[in-house]
Tab-separated table of C-alpha atoms and ligand atoms in Angstrom:
chain	number	residue	atom	x	y	z
A	1	MET	CA	-27.332	-1.276	-21.704
A	2	THR	CA	-27.368	-4.705	-22.875
A	3	ALA	CA	-28.251	-7.359	-20.657
A	4	ALA	CA	-26.165	-10.626	-19.788
A	5	SER	CA	-23.988	-10.758	-22.097
A	6	LYS	CA	-23.325	-14.314	-22.388
A	7	GLU	CA	-20.089	-16.396	-23.245
A	8	ASN	CA	-20.270	-19.553	-22.057
A	9	ASN	CA	-16.706	-20.328	-22.718
A	10	CYS	CA	-16.186	-23.423	-20.920
A	11	LYS	CA	-17.298	-26.665	-19.918
A	12	THR	CA	-17.994	-26.215	-16.445
A	13	GLY	CA	-20.553	-23.742	-17.687
A	14	GLU	CA	-19.700	-20.422	-16.536
A	15	THR	CA	-20.904	-17.986	-17.979
A	16	GLN	CA	-18.874	-14.522	-17.808
A	17	TRP	CA	-21.564	-12.052	-17.074
A	18	ASP	CA	-21.039	-7.976	-17.650
A	19	LEU	CA	-17.895	-6.323	-15.474
A	20	TRP	CA	-19.617	-3.318	-13.253
A	21	GLU	CA	-17.120	-1.130	-11.337
A	22	VAL	CA	-18.728	-0.546	-7.625
A	23	PHE	CA	-18.063	2.970	-6.436
A	24	THR	CA	-19.455	3.110	-2.999
A	25	GLN	CA	-19.511	6.833	-0.648
A	26	PRO	CA	-18.659	5.983	3.045
A	27	LYS	CA	-20.379	8.368	4.650
A	28	THR	CA	-22.459	11.253	3.272
A	29	GLY	CA	-20.602	14.118	2.698
A	30	ALA	CA	-17.666	12.109	1.813
A	31	PRO	CA	-17.103	11.162	-2.512
A	32	HIS	CA	-17.798	7.580	-3.595
A	33	GLU	CA	-14.829	5.785	-4.444
A	34	HIS	CA	-13.437	2.822	-6.448
A	35	ALA	CA	-14.470	0.047	-4.582
A	36	GLY	CA	-14.162	-2.991	-6.768
A	37	SER	CA	-15.712	-4.768	-9.742
A	38	LEU	CA	-18.685	-7.986	-10.220
A	39	HIS	CA	-19.881	-9.465	-12.857
A	40	ALA	CA	-23.757	-9.703	-12.928
A	41	PRO	CA	-26.158	-10.035	-15.387
A	42	ASP	CA	-28.359	-7.270	-15.380
A	43	ARG	CA	-28.352	-3.692	-13.032
A	44	GLU	CA	-30.927	-4.421	-10.420
A	45	MET	CA	-28.487	-7.861	-9.442
A	46	ALA	CA	-25.133	-6.005	-9.831
A	47	LEU	CA	-26.323	-3.252	-6.741
A	48	GLN	CA	-27.196	-5.912	-5.440
A	49	ASN	CA	-24.124	-7.791	-5.561
A	50	ALA	CA	-22.448	-4.811	-4.685
A	51	ARG	CA	-23.683	-4.164	-1.477
A	52	ASP	CA	-23.267	-8.019	-0.522
A	53	VAL	CA	-19.866	-7.963	-1.664
A	54	TYR	CA	-18.208	-4.616	-0.262
A	55	SER	CA	-20.455	-2.982	1.597
A	56	ARG	CA	-20.936	-6.367	4.799
A	57	ARG	CA	-20.198	-3.980	7.992
A	58	GLY	CA	-21.746	-0.636	6.348
A	59	GLU	CA	-19.417	0.957	4.315
A	60	ALA	CA	-21.648	2.756	2.438
A	61	VAL	CA	-24.758	4.630	2.549
A	62	SER	CA	-24.760	4.904	-0.812
A	63	ILE	CA	-23.610	2.686	-4.200
A	64	TRP	CA	-23.066	2.800	-7.773
A	65	VAL	CA	-22.453	0.284	-10.216
A	66	VAL	CA	-21.490	1.108	-14.159
A	67	PRO	CA	-20.970	-1.544	-16.642
A	68	ALA	CA	-16.817	-1.593	-16.959
A	69	ARG	CA	-17.033	-0.957	-20.767
A	70	GLU	CA	-18.602	2.195	-20.452
A	71	ILE	CA	-15.638	3.793	-18.239
A	72	SER	CA	-13.180	6.034	-20.475
A	73	ALA	CA	-9.520	6.338	-19.092
A	74	THR	CA	-6.110	7.950	-19.785
A	75	LEU	CA	-3.629	5.029	-20.605
A	76	PRO	CA	-0.244	5.023	-18.760
A	77	ASP	CA	1.639	5.439	-22.354
A	78	ASP	CA	-0.392	8.629	-23.181
A	79	SER	CA	-0.772	10.348	-19.671
A	80	GLY	CA	2.692	11.918	-20.164
A	81	PRO	CA	1.162	14.352	-22.782
A	82	PHE	CA	-1.894	14.461	-21.835
A	83	PHE	CA	-1.399	16.067	-18.361
A	84	GLU	CA	1.612	18.127	-19.563
A	85	PRO	CA	-0.647	21.278	-19.821
A	86	GLY	CA	-1.444	21.759	-16.116
A	87	ASN	CA	2.749	20.899	-15.171
A	88	ASP	CA	3.814	24.360	-16.105
A	89	LYS	CA	1.381	26.844	-14.751
A	90	VAL	CA	2.912	26.699	-11.313
A	91	TYR	CA	0.654	30.663	-11.402
A	92	ARG	CA	-2.365	27.777	-10.026
A	93	HIS	CA	-0.423	27.482	-6.575
A	94	PRO	CA	-0.839	29.968	-4.299
A	95	GLN	CA	3.317	29.575	-3.350
A	96	PHE	CA	3.297	31.094	-6.537
A	97	TYR	CA	2.646	34.546	-5.046
A	98	SER	CA	4.230	36.640	-2.861
A	99	VAL	CA	2.364	38.586	-0.049
A	100	PRO	CA	4.606	41.326	2.123
A	101	ARG	CA	5.851	40.334	5.486
A	102	GLY	CA	3.774	40.277	8.136
A	103	ILE	CA	-0.075	40.183	6.117
A	104	LYS	CA	-2.035	36.697	6.689
A	105	LEU	CA	-4.183	36.388	3.877
B	1	MET	CA	-1.621	-5.241	-28.220
B	2	THR	CA	0.948	-4.169	-30.805
B	3	GLU	CA	4.315	-5.894	-30.721
B	4	LEU	CA	7.022	-3.722	-29.450
B	5	THR	CA	10.501	-3.191	-30.919
B	6	LEU	CA	13.465	-4.755	-28.614
B	7	GLU	CA	14.734	-0.921	-27.447
B	8	GLU	CA	10.892	-0.213	-27.212
B	9	SER	CA	10.972	-3.283	-25.011
B	10	SER	CA	13.786	-2.762	-22.917
B	11	GLU	CA	13.029	1.068	-22.222
B	12	LYS	CA	9.623	-0.551	-20.687
B	13	ARG	CA	11.598	-2.730	-18.862
B	14	GLU	CA	13.661	0.108	-17.693
B	15	LEU	CA	10.577	2.150	-16.219
B	16	PHE	CA	8.948	-1.088	-14.689
B	17	GLU	CA	12.000	-1.788	-12.729
B	18	LYS	CA	12.170	1.912	-11.417
B	19	GLN	CA	8.524	1.879	-10.207
B	20	ILE	CA	9.519	-1.340	-8.295
B	21	GLN	CA	12.678	0.436	-6.586
B	22	ALA	CA	10.694	3.420	-5.870
B	23	GLY	CA	8.161	1.309	-4.424
B	24	GLU	CA	5.251	2.661	-6.147
B	25	LYS	CA	2.541	0.066	-7.622
B	26	ILE	CA	2.172	-1.793	-11.133
B	27	GLU	CA	-1.110	-0.949	-12.091
B	28	PRO	CA	-3.365	-2.878	-14.493
B	29	LYS	CA	-2.581	-0.435	-17.228
B	30	ASP	CA	1.010	-0.231	-16.924
B	31	TRP	CA	3.563	-2.286	-18.958
B	32	MET	CA	4.464	-5.598	-17.271
B	33	PRO	CA	6.665	-8.437	-17.849
B	34	GLU	CA	4.698	-11.527	-19.242
B	35	ARG	CA	5.895	-13.382	-16.668
B	36	PHE	CA	5.391	-11.056	-14.096
B	37	ARG	CA	1.761	-11.143	-15.021
B	38	LYS	CA	2.013	-14.929	-15.836
B	39	GLN	CA	2.794	-15.344	-12.108
B	40	LEU	CA	0.804	-13.281	-10.641
B	41	ILE	CA	-2.138	-14.876	-12.228
B	42	ARG	CA	-0.968	-17.800	-10.759
B	43	MET	CA	-0.729	-16.936	-7.352
B	44	ILE	CA	-4.349	-14.475	-7.235
B	45	SER	CA	-5.883	-16.909	-8.323
B	46	GLN	CA	-4.707	-19.529	-5.858
B	47	HIS	CA	-5.360	-17.175	-3.590
B	48	ALA	CA	-9.132	-16.536	-4.634
B	49	HIS	CA	-9.467	-20.341	-5.020
B	50	SER	CA	-8.339	-20.949	-1.459
B	51	GLU	CA	-11.000	-18.082	-0.034
B	52	ILE	CA	-13.732	-20.526	-2.017
B	53	VAL	CA	-12.304	-23.697	-1.105
B	54	GLY	CA	-12.170	-22.854	2.473
B	55	MET	CA	-15.205	-22.180	3.134
B	56	LEU	CA	-16.168	-26.275	2.933
B	57	PRO	CA	-14.960	-27.051	6.244
B	58	GLU	CA	-16.089	-24.603	8.324
B	59	GLY	CA	-19.408	-25.212	6.355
B	60	ASN	CA	-19.480	-28.554	7.557
B	61	TRP	CA	-19.951	-27.083	11.106
B	62	ILE	CA	-22.938	-24.881	10.016
B	63	THR	CA	-26.074	-26.516	10.949
B	64	ARG	CA	-23.982	-28.330	13.963
B	65	ALA	CA	-22.841	-24.963	15.679
B	66	PRO	CA	-23.523	-25.216	20.012
B	67	ASN	CA	-26.015	-22.323	19.709
B	68	PHE	CA	-27.344	-19.307	17.955
B	69	ARG	CA	-24.661	-16.523	18.552
B	70	ARG	CA	-21.520	-19.275	17.456
B	71	LYS	CA	-24.374	-20.189	14.485
B	72	LYS	CA	-24.556	-16.842	13.099
B	73	THR	CA	-21.052	-15.662	13.911
B	74	LEU	CA	-19.925	-18.578	11.510
B	75	LEU	CA	-22.493	-17.290	8.898
B	76	ALA	CA	-21.157	-14.285	8.942
B	77	LYS	CA	-17.507	-15.580	8.548
B	78	VAL	CA	-17.774	-18.071	5.644
B	79	GLN	CA	-19.768	-15.124	4.105
B	80	ASP	CA	-16.326	-13.103	4.075
B	81	GLU	CA	-13.956	-16.076	2.408
B	82	ALA	CA	-17.018	-16.519	-0.146
B	83	GLY	CA	-16.780	-11.966	-0.579
B	84	HIS	CA	-12.730	-12.553	-0.039
B	85	GLY	CA	-12.879	-15.161	-3.199
B	86	LEU	CA	-14.910	-12.344	-5.193
B	87	TYR	CA	-12.365	-9.495	-4.398
B	88	LEU	CA	-9.395	-11.836	-5.358
B	89	TYR	CA	-10.745	-13.398	-8.707
B	90	CYS	CA	-11.982	-9.893	-9.602
B	91	ALA	CA	-7.904	-8.651	-8.823
B	92	THR	CA	-7.023	-11.473	-11.172
B	93	GLU	CA	-9.165	-10.579	-14.138
B	94	THR	CA	-7.146	-6.933	-13.894
B	95	LEU	CA	-4.433	-9.124	-15.540
B	96	GLY	CA	-6.416	-10.158	-19.020
B	97	ILE	CA	-7.850	-12.995	-17.785
B	98	ASP	CA	-11.959	-14.284	-17.474
B	99	ARG	CA	-13.183	-15.544	-13.839
B	100	SER	CA	-14.930	-17.887	-16.001
B	101	GLU	CA	-11.266	-19.897	-16.951
B	102	LEU	CA	-10.056	-19.501	-13.052
B	103	VAL	CA	-13.132	-21.243	-12.091
B	104	GLU	CA	-12.376	-23.717	-14.988
B	105	GLN	CA	-9.034	-24.772	-13.564
B	106	LEU	CA	-10.138	-24.875	-10.479
B	107	LEU	CA	-12.957	-27.232	-11.644
B	108	THR	CA	-10.872	-29.384	-13.378
B	109	GLY	CA	-8.483	-29.784	-10.711
B	110	LYS	CA	-5.902	-27.646	-12.787
B	111	ALA	CA	-5.266	-24.898	-10.279
B	112	LYS	CA	-4.054	-25.541	-7.113
B	113	TYR	CA	-5.317	-24.071	-3.172
B	114	SER	CA	-4.218	-23.961	-0.443
B	115	SER	CA	-3.443	-27.004	1.341
B	116	ILE	CA	-4.020	-26.884	4.577
B	117	PHE	CA	-8.459	-27.419	3.187
B	118	ASN	CA	-7.898	-30.740	2.368
B	119	TYR	CA	-8.067	-31.950	6.137
B	120	PRO	CA	-11.307	-32.412	7.596
B	121	THR	CA	-13.413	-31.189	10.334
B	122	LEU	CA	-13.496	-33.701	13.260
B	123	SER	CA	-15.211	-31.675	16.015
B	124	TRP	CA	-16.570	-28.097	16.965
B	125	ALA	CA	-13.224	-27.356	18.313
B	126	ASP	CA	-11.798	-27.820	14.652
B	127	ILE	CA	-14.137	-24.442	14.103
B	128	GLY	CA	-12.501	-22.170	16.973
B	129	VAL	CA	-8.723	-23.639	16.819
B	130	ILE	CA	-9.043	-22.975	12.131
B	131	GLY	CA	-10.099	-19.026	13.179
B	132	TRP	CA	-7.727	-19.219	15.586
B	133	LEU	CA	-4.369	-20.073	13.795
B	134	VAL	CA	-5.492	-20.909	9.813
B	135	ASP	CA	-6.953	-17.396	9.573
B	136	GLY	CA	-4.144	-16.619	12.116
B	137	ALA	CA	-1.430	-17.511	9.742
B	138	ALA	CA	-3.306	-16.107	6.583
B	139	ILE	CA	-3.228	-12.606	8.769
B	140	VAL	CA	0.058	-12.933	9.030
B	141	ASN	CA	0.767	-13.425	5.099
B	142	GLN	CA	-1.834	-11.239	4.450
B	143	THR	CA	-0.589	-8.461	6.610
B	144	SER	CA	2.520	-8.382	4.035
B	145	LEU	CA	0.662	-9.095	0.862
B	146	ALA	CA	-1.287	-5.430	1.290
B	147	LYS	CA	2.448	-3.464	0.359
B	148	THR	CA	2.454	-6.092	-2.498
B	149	SER	CA	3.438	-4.473	-5.865
B	150	TYR	CA	0.392	-5.535	-7.989
B	151	GLY	CA	-2.351	-2.288	-7.196
B	152	PRO	CA	-5.226	-3.924	-7.452
B	153	TYR	CA	-4.017	-7.591	-5.084
B	154	SER	CA	-2.862	-4.703	-2.612
B	155	ARG	CA	-6.321	-3.484	-2.577
B	156	ALA	CA	-7.585	-6.450	-2.058
B	157	MET	CA	-5.408	-7.290	0.415
B	158	VAL	CA	-6.386	-3.824	2.565
B	159	ARG	CA	-9.944	-5.080	2.456
B	160	ILE	CA	-9.475	-8.790	3.237
B	161	CYS	CA	-7.164	-8.083	6.502
B	162	LYS	CA	-9.938	-5.662	7.848
B	163	GLU	CA	-12.330	-8.573	8.161
B	164	GLU	CA	-9.889	-11.341	9.290
B	165	ASN	CA	-9.637	-10.141	12.764
B	166	PHE	CA	-13.170	-11.356	13.516
B	167	HIS	CA	-12.502	-14.402	12.211
B	168	LYS	CA	-9.267	-14.741	14.129
B	169	LYS	CA	-10.742	-13.272	17.231
B	170	GLN	CA	-14.051	-15.653	17.161
B	171	GLY	CA	-12.230	-18.708	17.137
B	172	TYR	CA	-9.750	-17.606	19.791
B	173	GLU	CA	-13.122	-17.082	21.970
B	174	ILE	CA	-13.937	-20.590	20.801
B	175	VAL	CA	-10.924	-22.037	21.967
B	176	THR	CA	-10.317	-20.367	25.117
B	177	GLY	CA	-13.878	-21.421	26.136
B	178	LEU	CA	-13.385	-24.850	25.937
B	179	ALA	CA	-10.122	-24.926	27.447
B	180	LYS	CA	-11.582	-24.144	30.341
B	181	GLY	CA	-14.740	-26.319	29.986
B	182	THR	CA	-14.809	-29.667	30.708
B	183	PRO	CA	-12.350	-32.389	30.895
B	184	GLU	CA	-14.150	-33.885	27.391
B	185	GLN	CA	-13.615	-30.306	25.898
B	186	ARG	CA	-10.215	-29.699	27.365
B	187	ASP	CA	-9.050	-33.154	25.636
B	188	MET	CA	-11.153	-32.269	22.530
B	189	VAL	CA	-9.595	-28.721	21.918
B	190	GLN	CA	-5.879	-30.079	22.695
B	191	ASP	CA	-6.412	-33.039	19.766
B	192	SER	CA	-7.989	-30.162	17.660
B	193	VAL	CA	-4.524	-27.923	18.306
B	194	ASN	CA	-2.430	-31.276	18.252
B	195	ARG	CA	-4.007	-31.597	14.385
B	196	TRP	CA	-3.632	-27.937	13.227
B	197	TRP	CA	-0.533	-27.146	14.004
B	198	TRP	CA	1.555	-28.340	11.760
B	199	PRO	CA	-0.562	-27.830	8.879
B	200	SER	CA	-0.935	-24.264	10.004
B	201	LEU	CA	3.204	-23.978	9.776
B	202	MET	CA	2.990	-25.891	6.370
B	203	MET	CA	0.476	-22.846	5.070
B	204	PHE	CA	3.438	-20.477	4.554
B	205	GLY	CA	4.700	-22.624	1.639
B	206	PRO	CA	8.428	-24.501	1.187
B	207	SER	CA	11.085	-22.978	3.578
B	208	ASP	CA	13.165	-20.321	1.266
B	209	LYS	CA	15.467	-22.906	-0.291
B	210	ASP	CA	12.867	-25.293	-1.663
B	211	SER	CA	10.787	-22.526	-3.043
B	212	PRO	CA	11.006	-21.420	-6.657
B	213	ASN	CA	9.565	-19.120	-7.095
B	214	SER	CA	9.820	-16.990	-4.202
B	215	LYS	CA	13.200	-15.411	-5.569
B	216	GLU	CA	11.795	-13.795	-8.524
B	217	LEU	CA	8.519	-13.039	-6.536
B	218	LEU	CA	10.329	-11.381	-3.802
B	219	ALA	CA	12.625	-9.221	-6.548
B	220	TRP	CA	9.526	-7.545	-8.138
B	221	GLY	CA	8.355	-6.937	-4.891
B	222	VAL	CA	4.484	-9.289	-4.926
B	223	LYS	CA	5.694	-10.312	-1.905
B	224	ARG	CA	7.546	-8.745	0.827
B	225	ARG	CA	8.761	-11.456	2.849
B	226	SER	CA	9.885	-15.098	2.577
B	227	ASN	CA	8.387	-18.282	3.516
B	228	ASP	CA	10.259	-18.710	6.384
B	229	GLU	CA	10.406	-14.985	7.992
B	230	LEU	CA	6.539	-15.186	7.883
B	231	ARG	CA	6.033	-18.981	9.483
B	232	GLN	CA	8.412	-17.685	12.099
B	233	ARG	CA	6.502	-13.799	12.651
B	234	PHE	CA	3.609	-16.206	13.048
B	235	VAL	CA	4.988	-19.100	15.840
B	236	ASN	CA	6.423	-15.857	17.588
B	237	LEU	CA	2.795	-14.464	17.721
B	238	THR	CA	1.054	-18.412	18.626
B	239	VAL	CA	3.275	-19.296	21.284
B	240	PRO	CA	2.041	-16.896	24.454
B	241	GLN	CA	-1.449	-16.835	23.161
B	242	ALA	CA	-1.600	-21.020	23.718
B	243	LYS	CA	-0.073	-20.367	26.732
B	244	ALA	CA	-2.606	-17.830	27.341
B	245	ALA	CA	-5.619	-19.662	26.120
B	246	GLY	CA	-4.283	-23.259	28.002
B	247	VAL	CA	-3.290	-25.658	25.316
B	248	THR	CA	0.279	-26.911	24.308
B	249	LEU	CA	1.368	-26.796	20.965
B	250	PRO	CA	2.574	-30.224	19.861
B	251	ASP	CA	6.208	-29.494	19.412
B	252	PRO	CA	8.785	-30.954	22.419
B	253	GLU	CA	11.101	-29.052	20.520
B	254	LEU	CA	9.518	-25.253	20.789
B	255	ARG	CA	11.885	-23.450	22.629
B	256	TYR	CA	12.319	-19.906	22.734
B	257	ASN	CA	15.985	-17.824	21.480
B	258	GLU	CA	16.970	-15.133	23.358
B	259	GLU	CA	19.491	-14.132	21.289
B	260	THR	CA	17.147	-13.884	17.910
B	261	GLN	CA	13.759	-13.414	20.590
B	262	ASP	CA	12.511	-15.854	17.746
B	263	TRP	CA	10.289	-19.165	19.184
B	264	GLU	CA	12.315	-22.342	17.276
B	265	PHE	CA	10.266	-25.030	16.198
B	266	GLY	CA	10.763	-28.498	15.170
B	267	PRO	CA	11.449	-29.704	11.731
B	268	ILE	CA	8.088	-29.582	9.667
B	269	ASN	CA	7.344	-33.372	7.490
B	270	TRP	CA	7.666	-31.565	4.085
B	271	GLU	CA	6.405	-34.975	3.042
B	272	GLU	CA	3.352	-34.821	4.115
B	273	PHE	CA	2.760	-31.439	2.466
B	274	TRP	CA	4.423	-32.369	-0.337
B	275	GLN	CA	1.679	-35.391	-0.483
B	276	VAL	CA	-1.341	-33.037	0.278
B	277	VAL	CA	-0.232	-30.676	-3.055
B	278	SER	CA	-0.178	-33.420	-5.373
B	279	GLY	CA	-3.549	-34.488	-4.507
B	280	ASN	CA	-3.411	-37.007	-1.639
B	281	GLY	CA	-4.417	-35.819	1.338
B	282	PRO	CA	-7.509	-36.524	2.906
B	283	CYS	CA	-9.985	-34.260	2.197
B	284	ASN	CA	-8.865	-33.715	-1.270
B	285	ARG	CA	-11.111	-35.460	-3.548
B	286	GLU	CA	-14.020	-34.503	-1.949
B	287	ARG	CA	-13.248	-31.229	-1.511
B	288	MET	CA	-13.465	-30.840	-5.124
B	289	LYS	CA	-16.512	-32.827	-5.202
B	290	ALA	CA	-18.120	-30.984	-3.250
B	291	ARG	CA	-16.974	-27.853	-5.610
B	292	GLN	CA	-18.109	-29.252	-8.723
B	293	ASP	CA	-21.580	-30.421	-7.241
B	294	ALA	CA	-22.245	-26.592	-5.764
B	295	HIS	CA	-21.382	-25.307	-9.368
B	296	SER	CA	-23.702	-27.735	-11.096
B	297	SER	CA	-26.667	-27.451	-9.024
B	298	GLY	CA	-26.239	-23.961	-8.906
B	299	ALA	CA	-26.708	-24.028	-12.779
B	300	TRP	CA	-30.045	-22.997	-12.956
B	301	VAL	CA	-29.877	-20.191	-10.310
B	302	ARG	CA	-27.463	-18.560	-12.949
B	303	GLU	CA	-29.437	-19.493	-15.854
B	304	ALA	CA	-33.238	-17.853	-14.076
B	305	ALA	CA	-30.746	-14.294	-13.258
B	306	GLU	CA	-30.255	-14.612	-16.893
B	307	ALA	CA	-33.825	-15.286	-18.290
B	308	TYR	CA	-34.940	-12.504	-15.908
B	309	ALA	CA	-32.421	-10.042	-16.820
B	310	GLU	CA	-33.524	-10.585	-20.355
B	311	LYS	CA	-37.061	-10.157	-19.543
B	312	GLN	CA	-36.275	-7.322	-18.342
B	313	GLN	CA	-34.562	-5.621	-20.424
B	314	ARG	CA	-37.171	-6.802	-23.497
B	315	LYS	CA	-40.016	-4.682	-21.281
B	316	ARG	CA	-37.912	-2.008	-21.219
B	317	ALA	CA	-37.378	-1.470	-24.851
B	318	ALA	CA	-40.818	-2.451	-25.250
B	319	ALA	CA	-41.840	0.745	-22.954
C	401	LIG	FE1	-9.984	-15.324	3.603
C	402	LIG	FE1	-10.570	-15.942	7.383
């Protein structure tokens, strides 16, 4: 992972550090959920900043930080065809099947 | 991004309008009209700047808080406001602009922030009144914005609203305490209410008929309620709170309308509002200078963090 990608693009000297996406787990047993993002020069500071920015009131028992550019995502444009294969398979749902009356399954 | 043909773009626009009509949220990678993007960048970054500049008037009293409990509370509140600024800068960045550029717009005076923060905090009572009225007004606005049509803005608002309740409550606690105190304390808190009441009403922005951006923002569902509606809601909420606290709101025309069930209020001094917005408020220059100084005197911290990150990376590479 590269550290601080410096893009000193303005007179005020504000550097644009890497963008990190933050995922927090509210309690054990729960999934990690996207909380937001932040800038940090390295992963240690990303974690510390994530704690300060997204968990000031015990909102998390565990935090993941991921460099935003390492995330692959679907695009709204291809979401139709991309998710298509799942849409016409009604037999993947329990309502597709009939069960004799009075039987509890 | 590739250029769209006219037909494609009208198709996309139709889909966008449909999403808005259906109350679906627009997400960063969805197609959106350029004007929508621009207006959102302006609105969310102004909101972010307000959170950041808003730390200054309150920060002014941290070292002079009357006791340790109040000091801890004020520190925590001001830290929350920094967090709010960060959530909102992140939400703005999803629209394709860098935070560094937004910070530059603030520091060079190109960007606006809420005019309320250009008033001075003259007494400790101001800390109470700000929490009660200024955060109270912000809550009314932000609760409505939690339903905004842009996903990242909405999520930031939900997070912020959860934290704001404590801001208002701690302020109201200070106000009611002082209002039950010595005659000097009562005078101090009444003087503070007198100074902050009207600027708090101005926080909702110009009246609907003079607000050029409002119509469009309402049509897109970016705003859910008009400035005047939100202002009225705030007045209705606040009048009983003032009565309970034993302070007087400085408006002789304030009266209850049985029919509309609204508290009607006197005319707002819009001349003052526009003066402050255009840079001539009591503290505009001081606030800008404080932000610029904080930014430049914090430069070494940012440099140190970078140097450390680079060193760690070299070590890792060598290992
Ligand atoms: Fe805030
Ligand atoms: Fe607040």
